[in-house]
Short mmCIF file of C-alpha atoms in Angstrom, two decimals:
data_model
loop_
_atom_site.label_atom_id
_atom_site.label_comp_id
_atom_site.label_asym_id
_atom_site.label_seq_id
_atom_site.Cartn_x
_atom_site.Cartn_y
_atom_site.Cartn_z
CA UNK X 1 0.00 0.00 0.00
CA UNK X 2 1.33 3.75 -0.51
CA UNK X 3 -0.12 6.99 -0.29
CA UNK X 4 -0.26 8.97 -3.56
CA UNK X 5 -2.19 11.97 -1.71
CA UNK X 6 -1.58 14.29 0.13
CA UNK X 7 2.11 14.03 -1.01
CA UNK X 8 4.48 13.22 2.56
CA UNK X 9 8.31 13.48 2.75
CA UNK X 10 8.98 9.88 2.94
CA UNK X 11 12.12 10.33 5.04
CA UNK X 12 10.21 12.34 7.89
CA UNK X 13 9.63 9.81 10.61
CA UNK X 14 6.79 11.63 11.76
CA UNK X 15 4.68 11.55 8.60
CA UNK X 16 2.16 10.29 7.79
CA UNK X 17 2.79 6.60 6.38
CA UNK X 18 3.26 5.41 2.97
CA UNK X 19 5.51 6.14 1.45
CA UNK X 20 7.18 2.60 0.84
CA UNK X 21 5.34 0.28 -1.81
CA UNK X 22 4.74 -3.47 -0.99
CA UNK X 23 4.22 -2.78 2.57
CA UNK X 24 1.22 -3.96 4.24
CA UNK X 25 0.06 -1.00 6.42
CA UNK X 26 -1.31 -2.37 10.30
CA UNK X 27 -4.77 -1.72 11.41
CA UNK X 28 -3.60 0.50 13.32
CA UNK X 29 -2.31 2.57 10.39
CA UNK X 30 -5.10 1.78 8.28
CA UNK X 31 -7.05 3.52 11.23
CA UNK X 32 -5.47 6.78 11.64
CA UNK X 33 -5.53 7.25 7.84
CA UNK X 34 -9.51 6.99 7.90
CA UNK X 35 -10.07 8.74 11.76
CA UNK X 36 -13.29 10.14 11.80
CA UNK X 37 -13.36 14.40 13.24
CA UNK X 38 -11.82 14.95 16.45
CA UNK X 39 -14.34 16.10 19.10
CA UNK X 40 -15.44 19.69 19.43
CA UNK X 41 -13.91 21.62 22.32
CA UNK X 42 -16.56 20.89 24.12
CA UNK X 43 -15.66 17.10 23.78
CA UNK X 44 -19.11 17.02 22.20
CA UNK X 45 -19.47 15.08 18.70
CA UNK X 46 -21.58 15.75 15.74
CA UNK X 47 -22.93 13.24 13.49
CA UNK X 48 -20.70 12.64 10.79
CA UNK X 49 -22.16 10.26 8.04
CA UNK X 50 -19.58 8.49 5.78
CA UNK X 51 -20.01 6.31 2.84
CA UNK X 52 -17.58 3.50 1.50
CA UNK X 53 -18.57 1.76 -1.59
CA UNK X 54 -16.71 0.11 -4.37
CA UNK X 55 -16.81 0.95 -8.41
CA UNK X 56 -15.28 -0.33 -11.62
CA UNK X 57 -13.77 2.04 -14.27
CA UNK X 58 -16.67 2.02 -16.10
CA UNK X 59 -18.94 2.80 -13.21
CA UNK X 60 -20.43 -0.52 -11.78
CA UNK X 61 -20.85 -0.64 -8.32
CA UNK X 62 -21.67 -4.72 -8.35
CA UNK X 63 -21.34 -7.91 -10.36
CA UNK X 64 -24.07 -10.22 -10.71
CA UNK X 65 -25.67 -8.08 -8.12
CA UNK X 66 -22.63 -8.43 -5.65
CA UNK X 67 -20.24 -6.54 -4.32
CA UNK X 68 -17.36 -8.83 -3.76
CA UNK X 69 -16.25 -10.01 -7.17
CA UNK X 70 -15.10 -6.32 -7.69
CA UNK X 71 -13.21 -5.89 -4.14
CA UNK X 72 -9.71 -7.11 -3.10
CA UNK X 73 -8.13 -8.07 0.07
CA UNK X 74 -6.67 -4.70 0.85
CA UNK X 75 -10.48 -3.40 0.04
CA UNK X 76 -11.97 -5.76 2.61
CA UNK X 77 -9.09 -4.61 5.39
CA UNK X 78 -10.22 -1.03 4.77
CA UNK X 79 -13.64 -2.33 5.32
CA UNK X 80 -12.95 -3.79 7.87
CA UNK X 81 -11.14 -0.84 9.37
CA UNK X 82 -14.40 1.78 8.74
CA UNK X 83 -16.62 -1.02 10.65
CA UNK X 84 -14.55 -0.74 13.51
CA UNK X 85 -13.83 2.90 13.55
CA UNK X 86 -18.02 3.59 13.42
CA UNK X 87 -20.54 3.24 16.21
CA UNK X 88 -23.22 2.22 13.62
CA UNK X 89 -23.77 0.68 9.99
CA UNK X 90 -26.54 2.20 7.95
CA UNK X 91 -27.75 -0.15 5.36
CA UNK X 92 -30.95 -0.44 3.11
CA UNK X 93 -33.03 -3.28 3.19
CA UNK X 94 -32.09 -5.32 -0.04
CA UNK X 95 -28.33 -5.04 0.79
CA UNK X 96 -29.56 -6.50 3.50
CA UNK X 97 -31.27 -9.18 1.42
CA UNK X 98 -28.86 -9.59 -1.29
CA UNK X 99 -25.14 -9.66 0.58
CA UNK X 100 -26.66 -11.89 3.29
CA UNK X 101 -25.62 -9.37 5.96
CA UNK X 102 -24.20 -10.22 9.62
CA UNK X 103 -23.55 -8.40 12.67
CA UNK X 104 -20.86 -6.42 12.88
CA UNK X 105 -18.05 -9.13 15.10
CA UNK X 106 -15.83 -7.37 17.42
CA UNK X 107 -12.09 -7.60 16.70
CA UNK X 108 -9.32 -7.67 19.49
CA UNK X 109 -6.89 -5.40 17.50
CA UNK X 110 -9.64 -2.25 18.18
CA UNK X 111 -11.46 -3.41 21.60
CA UNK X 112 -9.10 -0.72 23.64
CA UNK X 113 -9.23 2.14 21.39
CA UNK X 114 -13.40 1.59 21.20
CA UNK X 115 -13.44 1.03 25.15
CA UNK X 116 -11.15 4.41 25.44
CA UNK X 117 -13.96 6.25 23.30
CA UNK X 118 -17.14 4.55 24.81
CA UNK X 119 -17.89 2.81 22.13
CA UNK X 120 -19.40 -0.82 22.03
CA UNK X 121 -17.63 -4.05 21.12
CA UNK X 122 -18.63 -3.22 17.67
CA UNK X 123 -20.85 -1.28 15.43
CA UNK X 124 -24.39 -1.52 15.89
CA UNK X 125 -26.15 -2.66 12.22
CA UNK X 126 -28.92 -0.14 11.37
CA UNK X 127 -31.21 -1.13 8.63
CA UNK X 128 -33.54 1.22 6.60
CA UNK X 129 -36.60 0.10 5.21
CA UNK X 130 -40.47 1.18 5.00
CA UNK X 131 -41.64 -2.24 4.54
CA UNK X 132 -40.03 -3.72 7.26
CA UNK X 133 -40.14 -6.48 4.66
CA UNK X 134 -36.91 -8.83 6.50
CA UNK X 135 -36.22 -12.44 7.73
CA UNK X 136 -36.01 -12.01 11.18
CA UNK X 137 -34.59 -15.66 11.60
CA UNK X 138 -31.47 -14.52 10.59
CA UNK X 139 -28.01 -14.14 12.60
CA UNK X 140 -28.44 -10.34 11.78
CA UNK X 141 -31.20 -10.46 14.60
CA UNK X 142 -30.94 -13.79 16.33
CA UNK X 143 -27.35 -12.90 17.37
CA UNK X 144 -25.48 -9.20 17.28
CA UNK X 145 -23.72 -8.01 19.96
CA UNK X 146 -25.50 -4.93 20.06
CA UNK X 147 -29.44 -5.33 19.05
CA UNK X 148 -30.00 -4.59 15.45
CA UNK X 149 -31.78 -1.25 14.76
CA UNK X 150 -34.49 -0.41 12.10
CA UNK X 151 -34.80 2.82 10.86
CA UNK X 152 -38.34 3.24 9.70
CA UNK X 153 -41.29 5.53 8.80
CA UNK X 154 -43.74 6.42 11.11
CA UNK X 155 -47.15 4.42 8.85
CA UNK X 156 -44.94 1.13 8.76
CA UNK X 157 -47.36 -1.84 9.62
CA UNK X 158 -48.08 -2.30 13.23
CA UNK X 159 -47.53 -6.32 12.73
CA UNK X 160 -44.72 -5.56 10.80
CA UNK X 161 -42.97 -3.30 14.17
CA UNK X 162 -44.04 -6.14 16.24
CA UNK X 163 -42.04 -9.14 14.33
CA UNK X 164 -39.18 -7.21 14.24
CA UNK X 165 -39.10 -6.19 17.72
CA UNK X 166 -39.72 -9.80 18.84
CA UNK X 167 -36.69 -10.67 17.25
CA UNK X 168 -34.88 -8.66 19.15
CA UNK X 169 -34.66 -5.57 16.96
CA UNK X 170 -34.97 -2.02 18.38
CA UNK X 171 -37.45 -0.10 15.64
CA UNK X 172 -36.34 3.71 15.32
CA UNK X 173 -39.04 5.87 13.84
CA UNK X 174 -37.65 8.46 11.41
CA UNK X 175 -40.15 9.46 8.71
CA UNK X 176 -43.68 10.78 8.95
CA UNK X 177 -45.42 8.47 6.60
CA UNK X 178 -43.86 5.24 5.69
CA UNK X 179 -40.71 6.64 4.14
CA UNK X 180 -37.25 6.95 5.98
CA UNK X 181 -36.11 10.68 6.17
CA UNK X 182 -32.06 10.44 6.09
CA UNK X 183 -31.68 13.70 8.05
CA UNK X 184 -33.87 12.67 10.73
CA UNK X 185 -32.09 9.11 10.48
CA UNK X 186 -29.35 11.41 11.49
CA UNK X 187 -30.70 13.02 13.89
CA UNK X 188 -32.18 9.53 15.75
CA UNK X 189 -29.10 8.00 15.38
CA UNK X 190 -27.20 10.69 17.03
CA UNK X 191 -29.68 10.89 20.02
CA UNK X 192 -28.92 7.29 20.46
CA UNK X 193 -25.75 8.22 21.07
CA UNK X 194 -23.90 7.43 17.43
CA UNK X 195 -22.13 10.01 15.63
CA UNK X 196 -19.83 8.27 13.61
CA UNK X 197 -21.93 6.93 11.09
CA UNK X 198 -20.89 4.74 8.28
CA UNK X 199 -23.34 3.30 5.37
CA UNK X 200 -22.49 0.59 3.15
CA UNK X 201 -25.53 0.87 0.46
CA UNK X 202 -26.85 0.27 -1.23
CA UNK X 203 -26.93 2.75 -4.45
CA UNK X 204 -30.74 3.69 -3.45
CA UNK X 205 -29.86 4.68 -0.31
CA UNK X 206 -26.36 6.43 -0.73
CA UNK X 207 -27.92 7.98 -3.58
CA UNK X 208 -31.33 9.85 -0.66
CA UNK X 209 -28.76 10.76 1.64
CA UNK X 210 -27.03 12.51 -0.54
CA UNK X 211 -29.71 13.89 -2.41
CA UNK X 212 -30.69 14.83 1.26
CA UNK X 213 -27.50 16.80 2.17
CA UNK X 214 -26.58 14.54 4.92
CA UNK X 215 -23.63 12.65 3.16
CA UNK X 216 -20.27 13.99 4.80
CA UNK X 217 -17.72 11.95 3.32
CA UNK X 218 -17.21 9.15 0.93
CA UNK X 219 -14.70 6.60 0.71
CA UNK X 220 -14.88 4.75 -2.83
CA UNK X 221 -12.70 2.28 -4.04
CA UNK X 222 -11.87 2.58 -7.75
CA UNK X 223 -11.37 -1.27 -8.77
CA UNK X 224 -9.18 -1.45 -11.93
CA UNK X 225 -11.61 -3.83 -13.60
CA UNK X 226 -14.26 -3.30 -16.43
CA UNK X 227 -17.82 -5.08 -16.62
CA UNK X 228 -19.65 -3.70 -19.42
CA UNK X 229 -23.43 -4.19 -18.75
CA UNK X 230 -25.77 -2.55 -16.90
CA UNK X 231 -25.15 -2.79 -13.45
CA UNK X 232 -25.63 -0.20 -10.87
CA UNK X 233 -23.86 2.65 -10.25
CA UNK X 234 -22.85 3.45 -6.06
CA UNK X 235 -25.56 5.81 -6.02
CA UNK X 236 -29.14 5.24 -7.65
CA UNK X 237 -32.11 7.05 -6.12
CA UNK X 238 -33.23 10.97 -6.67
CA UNK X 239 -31.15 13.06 -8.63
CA UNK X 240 -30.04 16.30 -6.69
CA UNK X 241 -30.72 20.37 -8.46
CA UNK X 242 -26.87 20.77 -8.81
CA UNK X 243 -24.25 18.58 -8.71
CA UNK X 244 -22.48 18.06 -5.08
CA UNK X 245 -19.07 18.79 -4.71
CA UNK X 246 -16.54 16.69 -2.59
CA UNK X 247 -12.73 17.43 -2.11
CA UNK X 248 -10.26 15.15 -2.36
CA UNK X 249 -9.13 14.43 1.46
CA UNK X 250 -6.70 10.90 0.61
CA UNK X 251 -5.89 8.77 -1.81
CA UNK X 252 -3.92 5.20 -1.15
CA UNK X 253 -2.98 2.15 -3.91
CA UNK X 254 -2.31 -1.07 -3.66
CA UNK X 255 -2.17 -3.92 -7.32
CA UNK X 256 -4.25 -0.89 -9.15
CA UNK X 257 -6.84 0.04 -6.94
CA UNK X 258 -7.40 3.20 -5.84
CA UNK X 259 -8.44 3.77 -2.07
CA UNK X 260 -10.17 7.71 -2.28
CA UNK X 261 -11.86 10.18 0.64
CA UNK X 262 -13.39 12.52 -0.12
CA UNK X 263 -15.13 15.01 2.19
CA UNK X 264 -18.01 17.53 1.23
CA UNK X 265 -16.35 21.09 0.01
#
């Protein structure tokens, strides 16, 4: 892995790392490169929303309606590196349905830096979805380490709220009707007492909370691979009046792909 930007003087000892090629960076590394905002002086914390997806030159977020033939090792330690920095992962429902998703396992290399900030084992999972429309059998809710949390709109189906939280689930209303509203999401979440907020997708729901304002930062990983077809892009959903700008915060490679931040400008 190296860091192509910002540019570091390799021979300061203090920098920044990466400045050798070949060299496996340690979690620990991998960490401080992708730290979410300090605390205010206050030691209080606002919410801070990133995304980290994955995208082919030509644009496709997925193959075969996956993820993971487009990812790499070094793309799965970074993913595993934003779970573990985040109190929470905000996911839509058919990620949910079509990645299989788990709970979020605690990892020994990041239990004292999570206990120093008061953070839980691990990231609580946070699903979005009006429907409510999920198999509740599943490890995702039979067995987290923190209880699962669905984000929902206020008209979901009574019998609906009920299954879920019989399994276990904690239901979070955020929407009037039976829409989620990803600034009140936000807003929920934060109350709950998670700020550093990380979503995984899908495009549908990357592409509302950005349409909504609410997306701070994104971390994309451009995978040097080309699919043709029509698959997805990261972000589906509502188009936005102008285009959003982000700024270029980082940039790491490792075997040709590309490991970008940006943060809103």
């Amino acid at each position: 892995m190296r860091r192509l930007f910002p540019v570091t003087d390799v021979t300061d000892e203090t920098a920044a790392p990466g400045g050798v090629d070949g060299r496996e960076w340690s979690l620990a590394e991998l960490a401080a490169a992708y730290a979410y905002p300090a605390p205010g002086p206050g030691g209080g914390r606002e919410p801070w929303l990133r995304g980290n997806m994955v995208s082919t030159l030509d644009g496709a977020a997925q193959h075969e309606g996956r993820s993971q033939p487009i990812s790499c090792p070094a793309d799965m330690r970074i993913f595993g590196v934003l779970r573990a920095l985040a109190d929470v992962v905000v996911v839509g429902a058919e990620t949910v349905r079509q990645e299989g998703y788990r709970p979020a396992r605690a990892r020994d290399g990041f239990a004292a830096d999570r206990e120093a900030a008061g953070q839980g084992p691990a990231a609580a999972i946070a699903v979005v979805t009006a429907s409510l429309d999920l198999d509740f059998s599943l490890p995702l809710f039979t067995s987290p380490l923190l209880p699962t949390l669905i984000l929902t709109g206020a008209g979901a189906a009574p019998d609906r709220v009920a299954a879920a939280e019989k399994a276990g689930a904690r239901v979070v209303v955020a929407g009037e009707g039976a829409a989620v509203d990803p600034a009140r999401a936000v807003r929920a979440l934060a109350e709950l007492g998670h700020t550093r907020l990380l979503t995984e997708g899908g495009p549908r729901l990357l592409g509302q909370v950005a349409a909504a304002g609410v997306l701070d930062e994104l971390c994309l990983t451009v995978a040097p691979m080309l699919t043709a077809g029509d698959a997805q892009r990261i972000a589906g959903g509502p188009s936005v009046t102008l285009p959003l700008r982000f700024a270029l915060k980082s940039m790491l490679e490792e075997d040709g792909f590309l490991f970008t931040r940006y943060q809103r400008a």
